């Protein structure tokens, strides 16, 4: 699913939306009167071009066309999705939404990136309130999948379903918020943590770095893969959540936190936080911090992807719509992907074990093509690799595009023989010969493939 997306407001969030749509094959038009908008958007998109493809084990769609619109109407006209990402001032958003509807198609979805306003507040000034929803993402939009989708009684269920379908098609995980509430779900939770953190700094209990360490070395890691309630369920032991609530519930009445009590954001507290934050960052620029953040998120998300858990499952599900070899390709184009940061070793290049993974993925693409994929394995049969020989020709580095072309050398009876060439641009990076044997997973012994797979093997072109 592709189309045209219009982004109004080219800041950090607007730039992230532009990058997400663009790298998923959509044409994107951005409008922002800031004379530096093109540069800022360009830097965000450059970061996304490097980072987002590393999450996937297959190539992303061909990049869409980016336009920096010189006029508001130019950006919005003809768009399927229009995203408002201007500052959090309700009067400004009302003005922008009115201007959007003056130009946008009646069936276009207009999403607001607002972190706090409710849909009815945004819709109050519009001629077609049913066209406007909250679509609240998280930074960086091009890596983090969550987007809170909030509608009002003015929005039809069909319209909200269509919005979710579009968001899923660009690799995001829409969370339909059940009821309108200021700040939706996630930011209400974050606001509570943020307020308590400000008190800890103000009262001299902890520095900004110590608070960040408490999160990133402890519960932040648990939250990334299991959230809050499931984490606490485990803390209750075999008795589960009921035991946890009985044991720790009374602590909620103790004065452990200040919650809604907000410290005065006076000059002294601003200066204290700013100095500590500057010291914590050291010599790293914002762009360097963004790259460090992206690399860390890539590694975490890829680990979750391998386990099929949390945000990693979103990647796995989305990737299924992006990959697949075709018998019209010859040699078979079995792998197209970017080398991710977690594949490099102390020499700064792709570890030799990852070459083996790439060739294994290439073989899996052939197995999918002949009907011997996951469903075939679940039914009790598979192919096992019994022999592999790899020859390394050139280095590959993080962020580089690689592709594998596969030839079938043998395909009959129990045996499937493959020859792979891995290319880095115009350079041959490695070759691999591979022999696979068909097995019965119950006996763990070789056997002939089932008839439909044997017939598909016979149809494969070969050298």
Short mmCIF file of C-alpha atoms in Angstrom, two decimals, residues 17-344:
data_model
loop_
_atom_site.label_atom_id
_atom_site.label_comp_id
_atom_site.label_asym_id
_atom_site.label_seq_id
_atom_site.Cartn_x
_atom_site.Cartn_y
_atom_site.Cartn_z
CA UNK A 17 6.97 10.89 9.75
CA UNK A 18 8.38 12.02 6.40
CA UNK A 19 11.22 9.49 6.66
CA UNK A 20 8.91 6.61 7.67
CA UNK A 21 6.51 7.18 4.74
CA UNK A 22 9.29 7.91 2.25
CA UNK A 23 11.34 4.80 3.02
CA UNK A 24 8.22 2.64 2.78
CA UNK A 25 7.68 3.73 -0.82
CA UNK A 26 5.29 6.68 -0.39
CA UNK A 27 5.71 10.00 -2.16
CA UNK A 28 6.07 12.68 0.51
CA UNK A 29 5.46 16.42 0.34
CA UNK A 30 6.62 18.52 3.29
CA UNK A 31 5.57 22.08 4.08
CA UNK A 32 7.33 24.14 6.74
CA UNK A 33 7.97 27.90 6.45
CA UNK A 34 11.25 27.60 8.36
CA UNK A 35 14.03 28.59 5.90
CA UNK A 36 16.17 25.81 7.41
CA UNK A 37 13.44 23.18 6.99
CA UNK A 38 15.00 21.46 3.97
CA UNK A 39 18.32 21.03 5.77
CA UNK A 40 16.72 19.78 8.98
CA UNK A 41 14.41 17.37 7.19
CA UNK A 42 17.31 16.17 5.06
CA UNK A 43 19.41 15.35 8.12
CA UNK A 44 16.58 13.40 9.75
CA UNK A 45 15.92 11.46 6.55
CA UNK A 46 19.64 10.72 6.10
CA UNK A 47 19.66 9.23 9.59
CA UNK A 48 16.58 7.18 8.77
CA UNK A 49 18.05 5.96 5.47
CA UNK A 50 20.95 4.55 7.44
CA UNK A 51 18.97 3.14 10.37
CA UNK A 52 15.56 1.82 9.27
CA UNK A 53 16.77 -0.69 6.64
CA UNK A 54 19.04 -2.29 9.27
CA UNK A 55 15.99 -3.53 11.17
CA UNK A 56 14.90 -5.81 8.34
CA UNK A 57 16.33 -8.98 6.85
CA UNK A 58 15.03 -8.00 3.42
CA UNK A 59 15.13 -4.88 1.29
CA UNK A 60 12.66 -2.08 1.82
CA UNK A 61 10.46 -0.90 -1.07
CA UNK A 62 11.90 1.54 -3.56
CA UNK A 63 12.08 4.95 -1.89
CA UNK A 64 9.32 7.39 -2.75
CA UNK A 65 9.80 10.93 -4.05
CA UNK A 66 10.41 13.74 -1.55
CA UNK A 67 9.16 17.26 -2.31
CA UNK A 68 9.72 20.35 -0.19
CA UNK A 69 6.54 22.20 -1.05
CA UNK A 70 6.73 25.96 -1.44
CA UNK A 71 3.06 26.40 -0.57
CA UNK A 72 0.71 24.80 1.92
CA UNK A 73 -1.79 23.76 -0.75
CA UNK A 74 0.94 22.18 -2.88
CA UNK A 75 1.85 19.80 -0.06
CA UNK A 76 -1.69 18.79 0.88
CA UNK A 77 -3.30 18.55 -2.55
CA UNK A 78 -3.98 14.98 -3.65
CA UNK A 79 -2.56 13.41 -0.47
CA UNK A 80 -3.97 10.16 0.91
CA UNK A 81 -2.61 10.86 4.39
CA UNK A 82 -2.01 14.34 5.84
CA UNK A 83 -0.05 14.58 9.08
CA UNK A 84 -0.06 17.74 11.19
CA UNK A 85 3.08 18.06 13.32
CA UNK A 86 3.11 21.71 14.39
CA UNK A 87 3.83 22.97 17.96
CA UNK A 88 1.41 22.10 20.78
CA UNK A 89 -0.77 25.21 20.62
CA UNK A 90 -4.44 24.49 20.11
CA UNK A 91 -5.22 27.74 18.29
CA UNK A 92 -2.37 27.07 15.84
CA UNK A 93 -3.55 23.52 15.25
CA UNK A 94 -7.10 24.76 14.60
CA UNK A 95 -5.79 27.14 11.95
CA UNK A 96 -3.66 24.45 10.31
CA UNK A 97 -6.44 21.86 10.30
CA UNK A 98 -8.85 24.36 8.71
CA UNK A 99 -6.32 25.10 5.98
CA UNK A 100 -5.74 21.38 5.46
CA UNK A 101 -9.42 20.70 4.89
CA UNK A 102 -9.67 23.56 2.42
CA UNK A 103 -7.27 21.69 0.12
CA UNK A 104 -7.30 18.03 1.15
CA UNK A 105 -9.44 15.40 -0.54
CA UNK A 106 -12.61 14.58 1.36
CA UNK A 107 -11.47 10.97 1.79
CA UNK A 108 -7.95 11.83 2.95
CA UNK A 109 -7.04 10.93 6.52
CA UNK A 110 -5.81 13.88 8.56
CA UNK A 111 -3.73 12.82 11.54
CA UNK A 112 -2.41 15.03 14.30
CA UNK A 113 0.84 14.23 16.09
CA UNK A 114 -0.42 15.95 19.23
CA UNK A 115 0.87 14.44 22.44
CA UNK A 116 -1.86 15.93 24.61
CA UNK A 117 -4.96 17.29 22.86
CA UNK A 118 -8.03 15.10 22.40
CA UNK A 119 -9.70 14.56 19.00
CA UNK A 120 -12.83 16.52 19.93
CA UNK A 121 -10.64 19.50 20.83
CA UNK A 122 -8.92 19.34 17.43
CA UNK A 123 -12.14 18.71 15.50
CA UNK A 124 -14.00 21.63 17.09
CA UNK A 125 -12.94 24.11 14.42
CA UNK A 126 -13.20 21.82 11.38
CA UNK A 127 -15.85 21.52 8.70
CA UNK A 128 -15.42 17.74 8.45
CA UNK A 129 -14.61 16.55 12.00
CA UNK A 130 -14.85 12.91 10.97
CA UNK A 131 -11.76 13.35 8.82
CA UNK A 132 -9.45 14.27 11.73
CA UNK A 133 -7.88 11.84 14.19
CA UNK A 134 -5.01 11.78 16.62
CA UNK A 135 -2.06 9.74 15.30
CA UNK A 136 0.53 10.24 18.03
CA UNK A 137 3.95 8.66 17.32
CA UNK A 138 7.16 8.41 19.33
CA UNK A 139 10.61 9.71 18.52
CA UNK A 140 12.32 8.52 16.38
CA UNK A 141 9.20 7.91 14.31
CA UNK A 142 11.19 6.01 11.68
CA UNK A 143 12.31 3.35 14.21
CA UNK A 144 9.76 3.14 17.02
CA UNK A 145 6.60 1.39 15.82
CA UNK A 146 4.02 2.62 18.33
CA UNK A 147 1.44 5.17 17.19
CA UNK A 148 -1.57 5.97 19.36
CA UNK A 149 -4.70 6.23 17.22
CA UNK A 150 -7.48 8.19 18.91
CA UNK A 151 -10.86 9.01 17.43
CA UNK A 152 -14.07 10.57 18.67
CA UNK A 153 -17.74 9.89 18.04
CA UNK A 154 -17.33 11.88 14.82
CA UNK A 155 -14.99 9.23 13.37
CA UNK A 156 -16.48 6.09 11.88
CA UNK A 157 -15.01 2.71 12.82
CA UNK A 158 -14.32 2.11 9.12
CA UNK A 159 -12.25 5.29 8.89
CA UNK A 160 -10.22 4.33 11.96
CA UNK A 161 -9.71 0.82 10.57
CA UNK A 162 -8.43 2.32 7.31
CA UNK A 163 -6.02 4.54 9.24
CA UNK A 164 -4.67 1.52 11.11
CA UNK A 165 -4.24 -0.43 7.87
CA UNK A 166 -2.15 2.37 6.38
CA UNK A 167 -0.02 2.65 9.51
CA UNK A 168 0.61 -1.10 9.57
CA UNK A 169 1.60 -0.99 5.90
CA UNK A 170 4.49 1.35 6.79
CA UNK A 171 5.64 -0.90 9.62
CA UNK A 172 3.98 0.83 12.56
CA UNK A 173 1.98 -0.66 15.43
CA UNK A 174 -1.25 1.32 15.87
CA UNK A 175 -2.71 1.29 19.38
CA UNK A 176 -6.41 2.16 19.28
CA UNK A 177 -7.10 4.23 22.39
CA UNK A 178 -10.50 3.23 23.78
CA UNK A 179 -11.56 6.64 25.08
CA UNK A 180 -10.56 10.26 24.74
CA UNK A 181 -8.32 11.41 27.57
CA UNK A 182 -5.73 14.20 27.69
CA UNK A 183 -2.23 12.92 26.73
CA UNK A 184 -3.69 9.55 25.64
CA UNK A 185 -1.93 6.55 27.27
CA UNK A 186 1.84 6.61 26.92
CA UNK A 187 2.43 10.27 27.67
CA UNK A 188 0.32 10.08 30.80
CA UNK A 189 2.68 7.38 32.05
CA UNK A 190 5.75 9.29 30.93
CA UNK A 191 4.51 12.49 32.56
CA UNK A 192 4.31 10.76 35.94
CA UNK A 193 7.89 9.48 35.65
CA UNK A 194 9.06 12.89 34.37
CA UNK A 195 7.53 14.77 37.31
CA UNK A 196 9.12 12.44 39.84
CA UNK A 197 12.49 12.76 38.07
CA UNK A 198 12.29 16.57 38.27
CA UNK A 199 11.71 16.35 42.02
CA UNK A 200 14.67 13.99 42.45
CA UNK A 201 16.93 16.51 40.69
CA UNK A 202 15.46 19.53 42.46
CA UNK A 203 15.83 17.92 45.90
CA UNK A 204 19.39 16.84 45.18
CA UNK A 205 18.57 13.15 45.50
CA UNK A 206 19.98 12.26 42.06
CA UNK A 207 21.57 13.82 38.98
CA UNK A 208 20.15 13.53 35.49
CA UNK A 209 22.72 10.84 34.67
CA UNK A 210 21.95 8.82 37.80
CA UNK A 211 18.23 8.88 37.00
CA UNK A 212 18.93 7.77 33.43
CA UNK A 213 21.13 4.95 34.78
CA UNK A 214 18.30 3.80 37.06
CA UNK A 215 16.06 3.48 34.00
CA UNK A 216 18.41 2.10 31.36
CA UNK A 217 20.22 -0.36 33.67
CA UNK A 218 17.06 -1.63 35.33
CA UNK A 219 13.35 -1.42 34.68
CA UNK A 220 13.76 0.19 31.25
CA UNK A 221 15.17 -3.08 29.93
CA UNK A 222 12.23 -5.00 31.34
CA UNK A 223 9.71 -2.54 29.95
CA UNK A 224 11.19 -2.80 26.44
CA UNK A 225 10.24 -6.45 26.12
CA UNK A 226 7.44 -7.05 28.60
CA UNK A 227 5.84 -3.77 29.62
CA UNK A 228 4.62 -2.95 33.13
CA UNK A 229 1.83 -5.35 34.10
CA UNK A 230 3.41 -8.50 32.72
CA UNK A 231 6.67 -7.61 34.49
CA UNK A 232 4.83 -7.29 37.78
CA UNK A 233 2.94 -10.52 37.17
CA UNK A 234 6.28 -12.34 37.16
CA UNK A 235 7.28 -10.47 40.34
CA UNK A 236 4.31 -12.15 42.02
CA UNK A 237 5.92 -15.55 41.49
CA UNK A 238 3.81 -18.64 40.93
CA UNK A 239 0.82 -16.96 42.57
CA UNK A 240 0.84 -14.32 39.82
CA UNK A 241 -0.62 -10.83 39.79
CA UNK A 242 -3.06 -11.36 42.66
CA UNK A 243 -0.18 -12.16 45.02
CA UNK A 244 1.87 -9.19 43.77
CA UNK A 245 -1.01 -6.78 44.37
CA UNK A 246 -1.59 -8.19 47.82
CA UNK A 247 2.09 -7.90 48.73
CA UNK A 248 2.94 -4.53 47.26
CA UNK A 249 -0.46 -2.86 47.03
CA UNK A 250 -0.20 -1.27 50.51
CA UNK A 251 2.98 0.54 49.40
CA UNK A 252 0.83 2.71 47.12
CA UNK A 253 -0.39 4.52 50.23
CA UNK A 254 3.14 5.30 51.37
CA UNK A 255 4.69 8.68 50.38
CA UNK A 256 7.14 7.18 47.89
CA UNK A 257 6.44 9.62 45.09
CA UNK A 258 4.95 13.05 44.54
CA UNK A 259 3.10 12.14 41.34
CA UNK A 260 0.89 15.13 40.45
CA UNK A 261 2.77 17.57 42.67
CA UNK A 262 4.91 19.49 40.16
CA UNK A 263 8.09 21.37 41.12
CA UNK A 264 8.26 25.01 40.10
CA UNK A 265 10.20 25.19 36.83
CA UNK A 266 12.11 28.30 37.93
CA UNK A 267 15.43 29.58 36.61
CA UNK A 268 17.39 27.76 39.31
CA UNK A 269 15.92 24.33 38.45
CA UNK A 270 16.27 24.95 34.70
CA UNK A 271 19.93 25.87 35.17
CA UNK A 272 20.59 22.86 37.41
CA UNK A 273 19.06 20.40 34.96
CA UNK A 274 20.74 22.03 31.95
CA UNK A 275 24.21 21.94 33.53
CA UNK A 276 23.84 18.31 34.55
CA UNK A 277 22.53 17.36 31.11
CA UNK A 278 25.44 19.17 29.38
CA UNK A 279 27.92 17.34 31.60
CA UNK A 280 26.21 14.03 30.92
CA UNK A 281 26.39 14.51 27.12
CA UNK A 282 30.04 15.55 27.22
CA UNK A 283 31.37 16.42 23.78
CA UNK A 284 28.68 14.53 21.87
CA UNK A 285 26.57 16.64 19.54
CA UNK A 286 22.84 16.12 19.13
CA UNK A 287 23.44 14.34 15.82
CA UNK A 288 26.01 12.04 17.44
CA UNK A 289 23.56 11.26 20.24
CA UNK A 290 20.84 10.55 17.68
CA UNK A 291 23.12 8.10 15.88
CA UNK A 292 24.05 6.39 19.16
CA UNK A 293 20.35 6.18 20.05
CA UNK A 294 19.45 4.74 16.65
CA UNK A 295 22.22 2.13 16.75
CA UNK A 296 21.18 1.03 20.23
CA UNK A 297 17.50 0.87 19.23
CA UNK A 298 18.39 -1.18 16.14
CA UNK A 299 20.26 -3.72 18.28
CA UNK A 300 17.45 -3.93 20.85
CA UNK A 301 14.70 -4.17 18.24
CA UNK A 302 16.57 -6.81 16.26
CA UNK A 303 17.04 -8.86 19.44
CA UNK A 304 13.30 -8.62 20.10
CA UNK A 305 12.65 -9.46 16.45
CA UNK A 306 14.68 -12.67 16.78
CA UNK A 307 12.53 -13.68 19.73
CA UNK A 308 9.27 -12.60 18.08
CA UNK A 309 8.49 -10.47 21.12
CA UNK A 310 7.00 -7.01 21.70
CA UNK A 311 8.09 -4.50 19.02
CA UNK A 312 10.15 -7.24 17.38
CA UNK A 313 7.00 -9.10 16.36
CA UNK A 314 5.79 -5.97 14.55
CA UNK A 315 8.96 -6.11 12.44
CA UNK A 316 8.57 -9.83 11.73
CA UNK A 317 4.95 -9.45 10.66
CA UNK A 318 5.67 -6.43 8.47
CA UNK A 319 8.66 -8.07 6.83
CA UNK A 320 6.49 -10.86 5.44
CA UNK A 321 4.92 -8.34 3.06
CA UNK A 322 8.33 -7.18 1.82
CA UNK A 323 10.22 -10.32 0.85
CA UNK A 324 10.06 -13.29 -1.49
CA UNK A 325 12.02 -14.74 -4.41
CA UNK A 326 10.38 -15.24 -7.77
CA UNK A 327 10.93 -17.86 -10.44
CA UNK A 328 11.00 -15.02 -12.95
CA UNK A 329 14.37 -14.04 -11.49
CA UNK A 330 17.36 -15.99 -12.71
CA UNK A 331 19.62 -16.51 -10.97
CA UNK A 332 17.11 -16.29 -8.11
CA UNK A 333 17.34 -13.03 -6.19
CA UNK A 334 17.03 -14.58 -2.73
CA UNK A 335 18.36 -11.85 -0.40
CA UNK A 336 18.30 -8.06 -0.60
CA UNK A 337 19.10 -6.24 2.62
CA UNK A 338 21.29 -3.80 4.55
CA UNK A 339 24.07 -4.98 6.87
CA UNK A 340 22.90 -4.06 10.42
CA UNK A 341 25.16 -2.61 13.10
CA UNK A 342 24.96 -5.71 15.31
CA UNK A 343 26.57 -7.84 12.58
CA UNK A 344 29.98 -6.16 12.70
#
